[in-house]
Amino acid sequence: MSGIDDLSGFLRLLRTELGLELSDRDAYTDLADVDGWDSLHLLRLVSLLEDETGRRVPVRAVLEARTFQQIHALVRDASRTAATSP
């Protein structure tokens, strides 16, 4: 999963690639309350995560996530499962 294996790397990627001013606390903030977050950022995030992981990211699951931490866990767990599958 490259630089997004941990939550801080994931947030760093969002800061760099999406231009969001995020603190570590924002990882646990409801996305509706994150300054600057909108549906275009969500679409860019899905594309970015697919590029980073080399795997399809389920948009529905990302839409259901309420925080960046939940999105990170979703992507991290999917990558771990794929890595251990035969």
mmCIF file of C-alpha atoms in Angstrom:
data_model
loop_
_atom_site.group_PDB
_atom_site.id
_atom_site.type_symbol
_atom_site.label_atom_id
_atom_site.label_comp_id
_atom_site.label_asym_id
_atom_site.label_seq_id
_atom_site.Cartn_x
_atom_site.Cartn_y
_atom_site.Cartn_z
ATOM 1 C CA MET A 1 0.000 0.000 0.000
ATOM 2 C CA SER A 2 3.049 2.240 -0.103
ATOM 3 C CA GLY A 3 2.979 5.444 1.921
ATOM 4 C CA ILE A 4 -0.547 4.955 3.213
ATOM 5 C CA ASP A 5 0.050 1.913 5.372
ATOM 6 C CA ASP A 6 -0.472 3.980 8.500
ATOM 7 C CA LEU A 7 -2.986 6.695 9.261
ATOM 8 C CA SER A 8 -0.432 9.504 9.372
ATOM 9 C CA GLY A 9 0.841 8.564 5.892
ATOM 10 C CA PHE A 10 -2.737 8.479 4.654
ATOM 11 C CA LEU A 11 -3.388 11.973 6.032
ATOM 12 C CA ARG A 12 -0.112 13.227 4.550
ATOM 13 C CA LEU A 13 -1.261 11.939 1.143
ATOM 14 C CA LEU A 14 -4.574 13.783 1.520
ATOM 15 C CA ARG A 15 -2.793 16.988 2.457
ATOM 16 C CA THR A 16 -0.388 16.736 -0.455
ATOM 17 C CA GLU A 17 -2.594 15.398 -3.227
ATOM 18 C CA LEU A 18 -5.975 16.887 -2.325
ATOM 19 C CA GLY A 19 -4.700 20.160 -0.898
ATOM 20 C CA LEU A 20 -6.658 19.778 2.316
ATOM 21 C CA GLU A 21 -5.456 21.392 5.524
ATOM 22 C CA LEU A 22 -5.892 18.453 7.885
ATOM 23 C CA SER A 23 -4.742 17.933 11.426
ATOM 24 C CA ASP A 24 -4.311 14.482 12.936
ATOM 25 C CA ARG A 25 -7.552 15.096 14.836
ATOM 26 C CA ASP A 26 -9.410 15.518 11.536
ATOM 27 C CA ALA A 27 -8.913 11.795 10.944
ATOM 28 C CA TYR A 28 -11.699 11.202 13.486
ATOM 29 C CA THR A 29 -13.907 14.170 12.579
ATOM 30 C CA ASP A 30 -17.140 13.508 10.717
ATOM 31 C CA LEU A 31 -16.454 14.271 7.056
ATOM 32 C CA ALA A 32 -19.413 16.665 6.971
ATOM 33 C CA ASP A 33 -17.554 18.789 9.534
ATOM 34 C CA VAL A 34 -14.140 18.862 7.813
ATOM 35 C CA ASP A 35 -13.390 22.298 6.392
ATOM 36 C CA GLY A 36 -13.124 22.218 2.609
ATOM 37 C CA TRP A 37 -14.354 18.627 2.177
ATOM 38 C CA ASP A 38 -16.883 18.099 -0.604
ATOM 39 C CA SER A 39 -18.096 15.497 -3.076
ATOM 40 C CA LEU A 40 -15.397 16.400 -5.610
ATOM 41 C CA HIS A 41 -12.743 15.639 -2.994
ATOM 42 C CA LEU A 42 -14.426 12.284 -2.414
ATOM 43 C CA LEU A 43 -14.205 11.367 -6.095
ATOM 44 C CA ARG A 44 -10.587 12.519 -6.267
ATOM 45 C CA LEU A 45 -9.839 10.496 -3.119
ATOM 46 C CA VAL A 46 -11.245 7.293 -4.606
ATOM 47 C CA SER A 47 -9.162 7.773 -7.749
ATOM 48 C CA LEU A 48 -6.070 8.582 -5.700
ATOM 49 C CA LEU A 49 -6.499 5.495 -3.515
ATOM 50 C CA GLU A 50 -6.946 3.284 -6.555
ATOM 51 C CA ASP A 51 -3.730 4.694 -8.016
ATOM 52 C CA GLU A 52 -1.866 4.222 -4.721
ATOM 53 C CA THR A 53 -3.058 0.673 -4.059
ATOM 54 C CA GLY A 54 -3.386 -0.614 -7.601
ATOM 55 C CA ARG A 55 -6.798 -1.961 -6.627
ATOM 56 C CA ARG A 56 -10.396 -0.936 -7.150
ATOM 57 C CA VAL A 57 -11.820 0.960 -4.183
ATOM 58 C CA PRO A 58 -15.523 0.335 -3.496
ATOM 59 C CA VAL A 59 -17.132 3.767 -3.839
ATOM 60 C CA ARG A 60 -20.197 2.682 -1.883
ATOM 61 C CA ALA A 61 -18.077 1.749 1.135
ATOM 62 C CA VAL A 62 -16.211 5.066 0.949
ATOM 63 C CA LEU A 63 -19.542 6.912 0.792
ATOM 64 C CA GLU A 64 -20.707 5.057 3.895
ATOM 65 C CA ALA A 65 -17.564 5.955 5.853
ATOM 66 C CA ARG A 66 -17.999 8.883 8.214
ATOM 67 C CA THR A 67 -14.332 9.720 8.865
ATOM 68 C CA PHE A 68 -10.953 9.610 7.148
ATOM 69 C CA GLN A 69 -9.905 7.015 9.714
ATOM 70 C CA GLN A 70 -12.749 4.754 8.557
ATOM 71 C CA ILE A 71 -11.770 5.225 4.902
ATOM 72 C CA HIS A 72 -8.156 4.432 5.750
ATOM 73 C CA ALA A 73 -9.200 1.283 7.653
ATOM 74 C CA LEU A 74 -11.356 0.192 4.720
ATOM 75 C CA VAL A 75 -8.495 0.530 2.229
ATOM 76 C CA ARG A 76 -5.894 -0.923 4.618
ATOM 77 C CA ASP A 77 -8.027 -3.976 5.447
ATOM 78 C CA ALA A 78 -8.885 -4.599 1.784
ATOM 79 C CA SER A 79 -5.183 -4.470 0.870
ATOM 80 C CA ARG A 80 -4.244 -6.868 3.675
ATOM 81 C CA THR A 81 -6.968 -9.291 2.656
ATOM 82 C CA ALA A 82 -5.833 -9.161 -0.971
ATOM 83 C CA ALA A 83 -2.219 -9.713 0.062
ATOM 84 C CA THR A 84 -3.056 -12.869 2.008
ATOM 85 C CA SER A 85 -5.478 -14.344 -0.535
ATOM 86 C CA PRO A 86 -4.168 -17.168 -2.700
#
